[in-house]
Amino acid sequence: MIKKTIDIIVGARPNFMKVAALFAVADDYPSLELRLIHTGQHYDEAMSDVFFKELGLPEPVCNLGVGSNSHAVQTADIMVGYEKWVCGNKPDICLVVGDVNSTVACALVAAKRQIFVAHVEAGLRSFDRTMPEELNRVITDSISDVLFVNEPSGVDNLLREGNSTDKIHLVGNVMIDTLKHQRVGASKRQKYKDFGLDGRGYAFVTFHRPSNVDDNDVLKGIINQLTWLSNVMPVVFSVHPRTKKALQKTRLYEELEGVPEIYLTGPLSYVDALSMMANAKVVITDSGGLQEETSALHVPCLTLRDNTERPITIGEGTNTLISGDWVLFREKIEEVGKGIYLKGRRDIQLWDGLAAKRILNVLESI
Ligand code: UD1
């Protein structure tokens, strides 16, 4: 049988859990050959390798090894590297996920080589073009041949932008597929014990967006609130490399190390992070993925952003946007303490663990 080859592109941390859902069901699709391509946008053990081990991902058939750099250099390096790969190993389909630089770079190479482009997590819009991810989303969607959408807002956005209905498939959320596969393992892990904590009484914090990290005053404002929060409940803060650099530059890292109820740790593996979230009293973040994961776990989530490209997490989940409003932040912490914070729906549409199958069904039929 001649197989249809699909390059599955990963580069940065949030991509790994999304594509894991596709590889988990790949054996059910013998007519498709899935080839994992790693751009190397993230490369540390804790930002990349650990996810391959935990999520059972295959070895990439190719690692472009681009590493960190400015947006232009990183995107260009990925394009040059992927174009070389495609010249010798042309796939039938290039499948990209999410909104990182690897997503847009590989989509652009494939589209120009007239390779069919599939975008998973299409249509999400924060309507905030100061976010590099928003530009990546808009560009990737505009050059994709098939658009796999997580939530109804994505369909509305894509139709408004002039995409035809036959390109758009509302398939649900592959990250929730992986969460469902890994949840039992995560519940056994009890990662909080590593910090001397017992169960549900803590806040789990992680943030890394340039808008929160790159401006010293904004960063200092967040750290002040975390210090306040540590008097209410213990705070476990998983520090992303970008955030760590900024905290060290401003000497805030040393300050945080001296706060008794703040526990600093590096980036966590997928299962460790899931374990920390599932058992947390509240999660504080600016990550897109964590907004969805906490909604699926029914754990309160306070998002340190002005907007979200995932409105379903507000309408049906457990997410509140804080937008620098620290009065609101403290009110929400009080609601969490009293047990009256949003609980979220049990049955969010298409968050049923079957999104990857819906995607591969479509790709098989094309
Ligand atoms: C990238 C994505 C962002 C995603 C995030 C998840 C883009 C535009 N941004 O942001 O959407 O939410 O990944 O983590 O694609 N670094 C390391 N080790 C690594 C990787 C990075 O130390 O393995 C450091 C480097 O100093 C680098 C910095 O982290 O300069 C930022 O990495 P980068 O990939 O440029 O952007 P992220 O902030 O991670």
GROMACS .gro file of C-alpha atoms and ligand atoms in nm:
model
  405
    1MET     CA    1   0.000   0.000   0.000
    2ILE     CA    2   0.128   0.346  -0.085
    3LYS     CA    3   0.104   0.551   0.232
    4LYS     CA    4   0.021   0.916   0.258
    5THR     CA    5   0.315   1.082   0.436
    6ILE     CA    6   0.243   1.352   0.692
    7ASP     CA    7   0.518   1.566   0.844
    8ILE     CA    8   0.409   1.647   1.198
    9ILE     CA    9   0.594   1.962   1.307
   10VAL     CA   10   0.695   2.026   1.668
   11GLY     CA   11   0.930   2.290   1.805
   12ALA     CA   12   0.829   2.437   2.136
   13ARG     CA   13   0.702   2.289   2.461
   14PRO     CA   14   0.325   2.324   2.407
   15ASN     CA   15   0.346   2.138   2.074
   16PHE     CA   16   0.458   1.808   2.222
   17MET     CA   17   0.140   1.727   2.417
   18LYS     CA   18  -0.074   1.822   2.117
   19VAL     CA   19   0.094   1.590   1.866
   20ALA     CA   20   0.117   1.308   2.125
   21ALA     CA   21  -0.259   1.263   2.079
   22LEU     CA   22  -0.209   1.200   1.705
   23PHE     CA   23   0.070   0.946   1.757
   24ALA     CA   24  -0.138   0.769   2.024
   25VAL     CA   25  -0.400   0.670   1.763
   26ALA     CA   26  -0.173   0.646   1.457
   27ASP     CA   27  -0.182   0.264   1.449
   28ASP     CA   28  -0.552   0.282   1.363
   29TYR     CA   29  -0.461   0.454   1.033
   30PRO     CA   30  -0.234   0.219   0.834
   31SER     CA   31  -0.269   0.431   0.521
   32LEU     CA   32  -0.100   0.727   0.692
   33GLU     CA   33   0.271   0.756   0.770
   34LEU     CA   34   0.331   1.012   1.045
   35ARG     CA   35   0.686   1.156   1.050
   36LEU     CA   36   0.785   1.368   1.347
   37ILE     CA   37   0.999   1.672   1.260
   38HIS     CA   38   1.152   1.869   1.552
   39THR     CA   39   1.267   2.221   1.467
   40GLY     CA   40   1.473   2.249   1.788
   41GLN     CA   41   1.308   2.581   1.888
   42HIS     CA   42   1.310   2.437   2.241
   43TYR     CA   43   1.607   2.215   2.318
   44ASP     CA   44   1.672   2.184   2.695
   45GLU     CA   45   1.605   1.848   2.859
   46ALA     CA   46   1.329   2.010   3.067
   47MET     CA   47   1.174   2.197   2.771
   48SER     CA   48   1.187   1.915   2.517
   49ASP     CA   49   1.343   1.569   2.584
   50VAL     CA   50   1.139   1.494   2.895
   51PHE     CA   51   0.816   1.525   2.695
   52PHE     CA   52   0.931   1.266   2.442
   53LYS     CA   53   0.991   1.015   2.721
   54GLU     CA   54   0.671   1.083   2.912
   55LEU     CA   55   0.436   1.109   2.617
   56GLY     CA   56   0.576   0.810   2.427
   57LEU     CA   57   0.662   1.021   2.122
   58PRO     CA   58   0.877   0.856   1.852
   59GLU     CA   59   1.229   0.981   1.779
   60PRO     CA   60   1.202   1.268   1.530
   61VAL     CA   61   1.307   1.163   1.179
   62CYS     CA   62   1.479   1.501   1.159
   63ASN     CA   63   1.586   1.768   1.411
   64LEU     CA   64   1.660   2.107   1.258
   65GLY     CA   65   1.839   2.218   1.577
   66VAL     CA   66   1.762   2.589   1.536
   67GLY     CA   67   1.774   2.693   1.905
   68SER     CA   68   1.691   3.037   2.048
   69ASN     CA   69   1.731   3.365   1.864
   70SER     CA   70   1.536   3.675   1.761
   71HIS     CA   71   1.199   3.607   1.598
   72ALA     CA   72   1.331   3.680   1.249
   73VAL     CA   73   1.645   3.467   1.281
   74GLN     CA   74   1.464   3.179   1.449
   75THR     CA   75   1.181   3.178   1.194
   76ALA     CA   76   1.427   3.208   0.904
   77ASP     CA   77   1.649   2.926   1.036
   78ILE     CA   78   1.347   2.698   1.067
   79MET     CA   79   1.238   2.784   0.711
   80VAL     CA   80   1.583   2.715   0.566
   81GLY     CA   81   1.614   2.388   0.758
   82TYR     CA   82   1.267   2.262   0.675
   83GLU     CA   83   1.296   2.355   0.309
   84LYS     CA   84   1.613   2.142   0.284
   85TRP     CA   85   1.427   1.851   0.444
   86VAL     CA   86   1.130   1.891   0.211
   87CYS     CA   87   1.354   1.900  -0.097
   88GLY     CA   88   1.483   1.552  -0.022
   89ASN     CA   89   1.178   1.406   0.154
   90LYS     CA   90   0.865   1.574   0.018
   91PRO     CA   91   0.560   1.486   0.231
   92ASP     CA   92   0.202   1.474   0.105
   93ILE     CA   93   0.086   1.682   0.399
   94CYS     CA   94   0.257   1.918   0.642
   95LEU     CA   95   0.066   1.930   0.973
   96VAL     CA   96   0.143   2.216   1.209
   97VAL     CA   97  -0.005   2.277   1.554
   98GLY     CA   98  -0.066   2.587   1.765
   99ASP     CA   99   0.092   2.927   1.719
  100VAL     CA  100   0.467   2.919   1.781
  101ASN     CA  101   0.737   3.031   1.537
  102SER     CA  102   0.789   2.671   1.420
  103THR     CA  103   0.421   2.657   1.320
  104VAL     CA  104   0.425   2.955   1.086
  105ALA     CA  105   0.774   2.887   0.949
  106CYS     CA  106   0.702   2.530   0.836
  107ALA     CA  107   0.353   2.617   0.709
  108LEU     CA  108   0.502   2.888   0.487
  109VAL     CA  109   0.770   2.657   0.345
  110ALA     CA  110   0.514   2.387   0.271
  111ALA     CA  111   0.259   2.624   0.117
  112LYS     CA  112   0.522   2.770  -0.119
  113ARG     CA  113   0.627   2.419  -0.223
  114GLN     CA  114   0.260   2.339  -0.289
  115ILE     CA  115   0.244   2.084  -0.011
  116PHE     CA  116  -0.098   2.050   0.150
  117VAL     CA  117  -0.094   2.231   0.489
  118ALA     CA  118  -0.311   2.123   0.783
  119HIS     CA  119  -0.334   2.350   1.087
  120VAL     CA  120  -0.444   2.204   1.420
  121GLU     CA  121  -0.577   2.465   1.665
  122ALA     CA  122  -0.683   2.694   1.383
  123GLY     CA  123  -0.907   2.997   1.422
  124LEU     CA  124  -0.813   3.098   1.776
  125ARG     CA  125  -0.785   3.476   1.801
  126SER     CA  126  -0.687   3.705   2.087
  127PHE     CA  127  -0.729   4.007   1.852
  128ASP     CA  128  -0.407   4.136   2.005
  129ARG     CA  129  -0.142   4.177   1.738
  130THR     CA  130   0.123   4.274   1.993
  131MET     CA  131   0.140   3.899   2.069
  132PRO     CA  132   0.381   3.718   1.835
  133GLU     CA  133   0.151   3.417   1.857
  134GLU     CA  134  -0.145   3.613   1.715
  135LEU     CA  135   0.055   3.700   1.403
  136ASN     CA  136   0.161   3.337   1.374
  137ARG     CA  137  -0.203   3.224   1.400
  138VAL     CA  138  -0.339   3.465   1.141
  139ILE     CA  139  -0.064   3.393   0.887
  140THR     CA  140  -0.075   3.016   0.935
  141ASP     CA  141  -0.453   2.999   0.895
  142SER     CA  142  -0.442   3.214   0.583
  143ILE     CA  143  -0.208   2.971   0.402
  144SER     CA  144  -0.349   2.641   0.531
  145ASP     CA  145  -0.557   2.406   0.317
  146VAL     CA  146  -0.744   2.245   0.603
  147LEU     CA  147  -0.828   2.408   0.935
  148PHE     CA  148  -0.887   2.192   1.243
  149VAL     CA  149  -1.063   2.395   1.510
  150ASN     CA  150  -1.081   2.346   1.889
  151GLU     CA  151  -1.384   2.550   1.986
  152PRO     CA  152  -1.681   2.721   1.817
  153SER     CA  153  -1.527   3.072   1.842
  154GLY     CA  154  -1.256   2.951   1.602
  155VAL     CA  155  -1.513   2.862   1.335
  156ASP     CA  156  -1.673   3.208   1.363
  157ASN     CA  157  -1.331   3.376   1.333
  158LEU     CA  158  -1.232   3.175   1.026
  159LEU     CA  159  -1.564   3.234   0.849
  160ARG     CA  160  -1.541   3.608   0.923
  161GLU     CA  161  -1.193   3.606   0.764
  162GLY     CA  162  -1.341   3.463   0.445
  163ASN     CA  163  -1.248   3.095   0.471
  164SER     CA  164  -1.486   2.854   0.302
  165THR     CA  165  -1.679   2.611   0.522
  166ASP     CA  166  -1.538   2.304   0.346
  167LYS     CA  167  -1.186   2.387   0.478
  168ILE     CA  168  -1.304   2.417   0.839
  169HIS     CA  169  -1.347   2.117   1.070
  170LEU     CA  170  -1.458   2.163   1.431
  171VAL     CA  171  -1.281   1.860   1.581
  172GLY     CA  172  -1.223   1.951   1.947
  173ASN     CA  173  -0.905   1.975   2.145
  174VAL     CA  174  -0.608   1.740   2.100
  175MET     CA  175  -0.448   1.867   2.421
  176ILE     CA  176  -0.750   1.744   2.612
  177ASP     CA  177  -0.710   1.403   2.440
  178THR     CA  178  -0.361   1.381   2.590
  179LEU     CA  179  -0.481   1.505   2.929
  180LYS     CA  180  -0.738   1.226   2.936
  181HIS     CA  181  -0.473   0.965   2.847
  182GLN     CA  182  -0.230   1.089   3.114
  183ARG     CA  183  -0.464   1.189   3.393
  184VAL     CA  184  -0.453   0.866   3.593
  185GLY     CA  185  -0.072   0.862   3.592
  186ALA     CA  186  -0.067   1.228   3.697
  187SER     CA  187  -0.305   1.169   3.986
  188LYS     CA  188  -0.069   0.903   4.124
  189ARG     CA  189   0.237   1.125   4.096
  190GLN     CA  190   0.161   1.365   4.388
  191LYS     CA  191   0.436   1.603   4.280
  192TYR     CA  192   0.335   1.852   4.554
  193LYS     CA  193   0.503   1.623   4.809
  194ASP     CA  194   0.840   1.727   4.663
  195PHE     CA  195   0.775   2.073   4.809
  196GLY     CA  196   0.669   1.936   5.148
  197LEU     CA  197   0.303   2.020   5.075
  198ASP     CA  198   0.001   1.805   5.143
  199GLY     CA  199  -0.281   1.817   4.891
  200ARG     CA  200  -0.508   2.095   4.778
  201GLY     CA  201  -0.397   2.398   4.974
  202TYR     CA  202  -0.150   2.562   4.734
  203ALA     CA  203  -0.134   2.791   4.431
  204PHE     CA  204   0.054   2.671   4.122
  205VAL     CA  205   0.207   2.953   3.920
  206THR     CA  206   0.379   2.970   3.583
  207PHE     CA  207   0.403   3.258   3.334
  208HIS     CA  208   0.638   3.358   3.054
  209ARG     CA  209   0.464   3.591   2.804
  210PRO     CA  210   0.683   3.881   2.690
  211SER     CA  211   0.401   4.119   2.804
  212ASN     CA  212   0.441   3.996   3.164
  213VAL     CA  213   0.813   3.927   3.171
  214ASP     CA  214   0.997   4.176   2.953
  215ASP     CA  215   0.878   4.493   3.131
  216ASN     CA  216   1.038   4.532   3.477
  217ASP     CA  217   0.745   4.722   3.631
  218VAL     CA  218   0.488   4.467   3.515
  219LEU     CA  219   0.707   4.181   3.637
  220LYS     CA  220   0.763   4.348   3.975
  221GLY     CA  221   0.385   4.404   4.008
  222ILE     CA  222   0.318   4.032   3.957
  223ILE     CA  223   0.590   3.931   4.204
  224ASN     CA  224   0.441   4.165   4.469
  225GLN     CA  225   0.105   3.990   4.430
  226LEU     CA  226   0.262   3.646   4.455
  227THR     CA  227   0.437   3.754   4.775
  228TRP     CA  228   0.102   3.873   4.911
  229LEU     CA  229  -0.058   3.543   4.805
  230SER     CA  230   0.209   3.342   4.988
  231ASN     CA  231   0.062   3.477   5.315
  232VAL     CA  232  -0.273   3.324   5.216
  233MET     CA  233  -0.150   2.988   5.081
  234PRO     CA  234   0.182   2.829   4.974
  235VAL     CA  235   0.285   2.920   4.619
  236VAL     CA  236   0.473   2.681   4.389
  237PHE     CA  237   0.625   2.882   4.105
  238SER     CA  238   0.753   2.688   3.803
  239VAL     CA  239   0.990   2.935   3.638
  240HIS     CA  240   1.019   2.933   3.256
  241PRO     CA  241   1.372   3.013   3.120
  242ARG     CA  242   1.257   3.349   2.978
  243THR     CA  243   1.104   3.442   3.316
  244LYS     CA  244   1.412   3.328   3.506
  245LYS     CA  245   1.639   3.545   3.295
  246ALA     CA  246   1.419   3.850   3.358
  247LEU     CA  247   1.394   3.778   3.733
  248GLN     CA  248   1.770   3.735   3.763
  249LYS     CA  249   1.838   4.054   3.570
  250THR     CA  250   1.626   4.255   3.813
  251ARG     CA  251   1.745   4.064   4.126
  252LEU     CA  252   1.384   3.958   4.190
  253TYR     CA  253   1.487   3.592   4.178
  254GLU     CA  254   1.703   3.632   4.489
  255GLU     CA  255   1.418   3.818   4.658
  256LEU     CA  256   1.175   3.535   4.583
  257GLU     CA  257   1.420   3.275   4.715
  258GLY     CA  258   1.394   3.450   5.052
  259VAL     CA  259   1.012   3.431   5.075
  260PRO     CA  260   0.926   3.139   5.308
  261GLU     CA  261   0.604   3.014   5.142
  262ILE     CA  262   0.717   3.052   4.780
  263TYR     CA  263   0.871   2.738   4.631
  264LEU     CA  264   1.070   2.794   4.312
  265THR     CA  265   1.122   2.517   4.063
  266GLY     CA  266   1.229   2.493   3.697
  267PRO     CA  267   1.002   2.396   3.406
  268LEU     CA  268   0.814   2.078   3.498
  269SER     CA  269   0.755   1.771   3.287
  270TYR     CA  270   0.405   1.724   3.144
  271VAL     CA  271   0.292   1.472   3.405
  272ASP     CA  272   0.445   1.670   3.693
  273ALA     CA  273   0.271   1.988   3.575
  274LEU     CA  274  -0.059   1.804   3.536
  275SER     CA  275  -0.019   1.658   3.884
  276MET     CA  276   0.051   2.005   4.028
  277MET     CA  277  -0.250   2.155   3.848
  278ALA     CA  278  -0.493   1.875   3.933
  279ASN     CA  279  -0.420   1.912   4.304
  280ALA     CA  280  -0.394   2.292   4.320
  281LYS     CA  281  -0.639   2.523   4.495
  282VAL     CA  282  -0.578   2.778   4.220
  283VAL     CA  283  -0.356   2.811   3.912
  284ILE     CA  284  -0.208   3.147   3.809
  285THR     CA  285  -0.071   3.164   3.457
  286ASP     CA  286  -0.052   3.334   3.119
  287SER     CA  287  -0.024   3.008   2.925
  288GLY     CA  288  -0.289   2.922   2.667
  289GLY     CA  289  -0.267   2.551   2.738
  290LEU     CA  290  -0.307   2.586   3.114
  291GLN     CA  291  -0.629   2.786   3.069
  292GLU     CA  292  -0.773   2.482   2.890
  293GLU     CA  293  -0.620   2.217   3.114
  294THR     CA  294  -0.749   2.380   3.433
  295SER     CA  295  -1.097   2.407   3.278
  296ALA     CA  296  -1.086   2.035   3.198
  297LEU     CA  297  -0.969   1.961   3.554
  298HIS     CA  298  -1.226   2.202   3.713
  299VAL     CA  299  -0.949   2.389   3.892
  300PRO     CA  300  -0.977   2.772   3.927
  301CYS     CA  301  -0.748   2.958   3.685
  302LEU     CA  302  -0.654   3.326   3.709
  303THR     CA  303  -0.496   3.436   3.381
  304LEU     CA  304  -0.253   3.728   3.383
  305ARG     CA  305  -0.358   3.866   3.045
  306ASP     CA  306  -0.594   4.125   2.895
  307ASN     CA  307  -0.745   3.878   2.649
  308THR     CA  308  -0.766   3.514   2.561
  309GLU     CA  309  -0.783   3.337   2.226
  310ARG     CA  310  -0.969   3.059   2.412
  311PRO     CA  311  -1.299   3.220   2.520
  312ILE     CA  312  -1.457   2.881   2.588
  313THR     CA  313  -1.246   2.864   2.905
  314ILE     CA  314  -1.427   3.174   3.035
  315GLY     CA  315  -1.778   3.094   2.912
  316GLU     CA  316  -1.775   2.726   3.004
  317GLY     CA  317  -1.459   2.663   3.205
  318THR     CA  318  -1.288   2.798   3.515
  319ASN     CA  319  -1.087   3.088   3.373
  320THR     CA  320  -1.089   3.458   3.474
  321LEU     CA  321  -0.878   3.725   3.302
  322ILE     CA  322  -0.707   3.946   3.558
  323SER     CA  323  -0.572   4.216   3.317
  324GLY     CA  324  -0.351   4.375   3.584
  325ASP     CA  325  -0.654   4.434   3.810
  326TRP     CA  326  -0.512   4.327   4.147
  327VAL     CA  327  -0.832   4.413   4.333
  328LEU     CA  328  -1.012   4.159   4.116
  329PHE     CA  329  -0.725   3.914   4.172
  330ARG     CA  330  -0.767   3.933   4.550
  331GLU     CA  331  -1.147   3.905   4.521
  332LYS     CA  332  -1.109   3.588   4.314
  333ILE     CA  333  -0.859   3.442   4.563
  334GLU     CA  334  -1.117   3.508   4.834
  335GLU     CA  335  -1.386   3.331   4.627
  336VAL     CA  336  -1.150   3.036   4.584
  337GLY     CA  337  -1.091   3.028   4.961
  338LYS     CA  338  -1.467   3.028   5.029
  339GLY     CA  339  -1.529   2.759   4.765
  340ILE     CA  340  -1.763   2.983   4.562
  341TYR     CA  341  -1.540   3.034   4.254
  342LEU     CA  342  -1.660   2.916   3.907
  343LYS     CA  343  -1.673   2.536   3.878
  344GLY     CA  344  -1.700   2.509   3.498
  345ARG     CA  345  -1.907   2.268   3.290
  346ARG     CA  346  -1.845   1.893   3.303
  347ASP     CA  347  -1.921   1.840   2.932
  348ILE     CA  348  -1.747   2.107   2.726
  349GLN     CA  349  -1.832   2.042   2.361
  350LEU     CA  350  -1.589   1.800   2.189
  351TRP     CA  351  -1.348   1.784   2.485
  352ASP     CA  352  -1.407   1.411   2.479
  353GLY     CA  353  -1.063   1.266   2.405
  354LEU     CA  354  -1.144   1.193   2.039
  355ALA     CA  355  -1.012   1.502   1.859
  356ALA     CA  356  -0.704   1.326   1.717
  357LYS     CA  357  -0.922   1.058   1.559
  358ARG     CA  358  -1.144   1.321   1.400
  359ILE     CA  359  -0.834   1.487   1.251
  360LEU     CA  360  -0.684   1.168   1.112
  361ASN     CA  361  -1.025   1.062   0.973
  362VAL     CA  362  -1.030   1.382   0.768
  363LEU     CA  363  -0.666   1.349   0.656
  364GLU     CA  364  -0.724   0.986   0.558
  365SER     CA  365  -1.019   1.087   0.340
  366ILE     CA  366  -0.844   1.373   0.156
  367UD1     C1  367   0.768   3.009   2.294
  367UD1     C2  368   0.646   3.045   2.208
  367UD1     C3  369   0.526   3.069   2.300
  367UD1     C4  370   0.505   2.950   2.390
  367UD1     C5  371   0.632   2.920   2.467
  367UD1     C6  372   0.619   2.800   2.556
  367UD1     C7  373   0.691   3.170   2.001
  367UD1     C8  374   0.684   3.303   1.938
  367UD1     N1  375   0.669   3.168   2.134
  367UD1     O1  376   0.796   3.121   2.377
  367UD1     O2  377   0.411   3.087   2.219
  367UD1     O3  378   0.398   2.977   2.479
  367UD1     O4  379   0.737   2.896   2.372
  367UD1     O5  380   0.734   2.781   2.633
  367UD1     O6  381   0.713   3.072   1.934
  367UD1     N2  382   1.513   2.888   2.636
  367UD1     C9  383   1.589   2.799   2.706
  367UD1     N3  384   1.576   2.667   2.674
  367UD1    C10  385   1.493   2.621   2.578
  367UD1    C11  386   1.417   2.714   2.508
  367UD1    C12  387   1.428   2.848   2.537
  367UD1     O7  388   1.665   2.834   2.794
  367UD1     O8  389   1.486   2.499   2.555
  367UD1    C13  390   1.525   3.032   2.670
  367UD1    C14  391   1.612   3.107   2.572
  367UD1     O9  392   1.690   3.194   2.644
  367UD1    C15  393   1.514   3.186   2.489
  367UD1    C16  394   1.397   3.205   2.585
  367UD1    O10  395   1.395   3.089   2.668
  367UD1    O11  396   1.568   3.304   2.444
  367UD1    C17  397   1.264   3.215   2.514
  367UD1    O12  398   1.247   3.101   2.426
  367UD1     P1  399   1.164   3.118   2.288
  367UD1    O13  400   1.145   2.986   2.224
  367UD1    O14  401   1.226   3.227   2.208
  367UD1    O15  402   1.027   3.175   2.333
  367UD1     P2  403   0.933   3.133   2.454
  367UD1    O16  404   0.923   3.249   2.545
  367UD1    O17  405   0.974   3.001   2.513
   0.00000   0.00000   0.00000
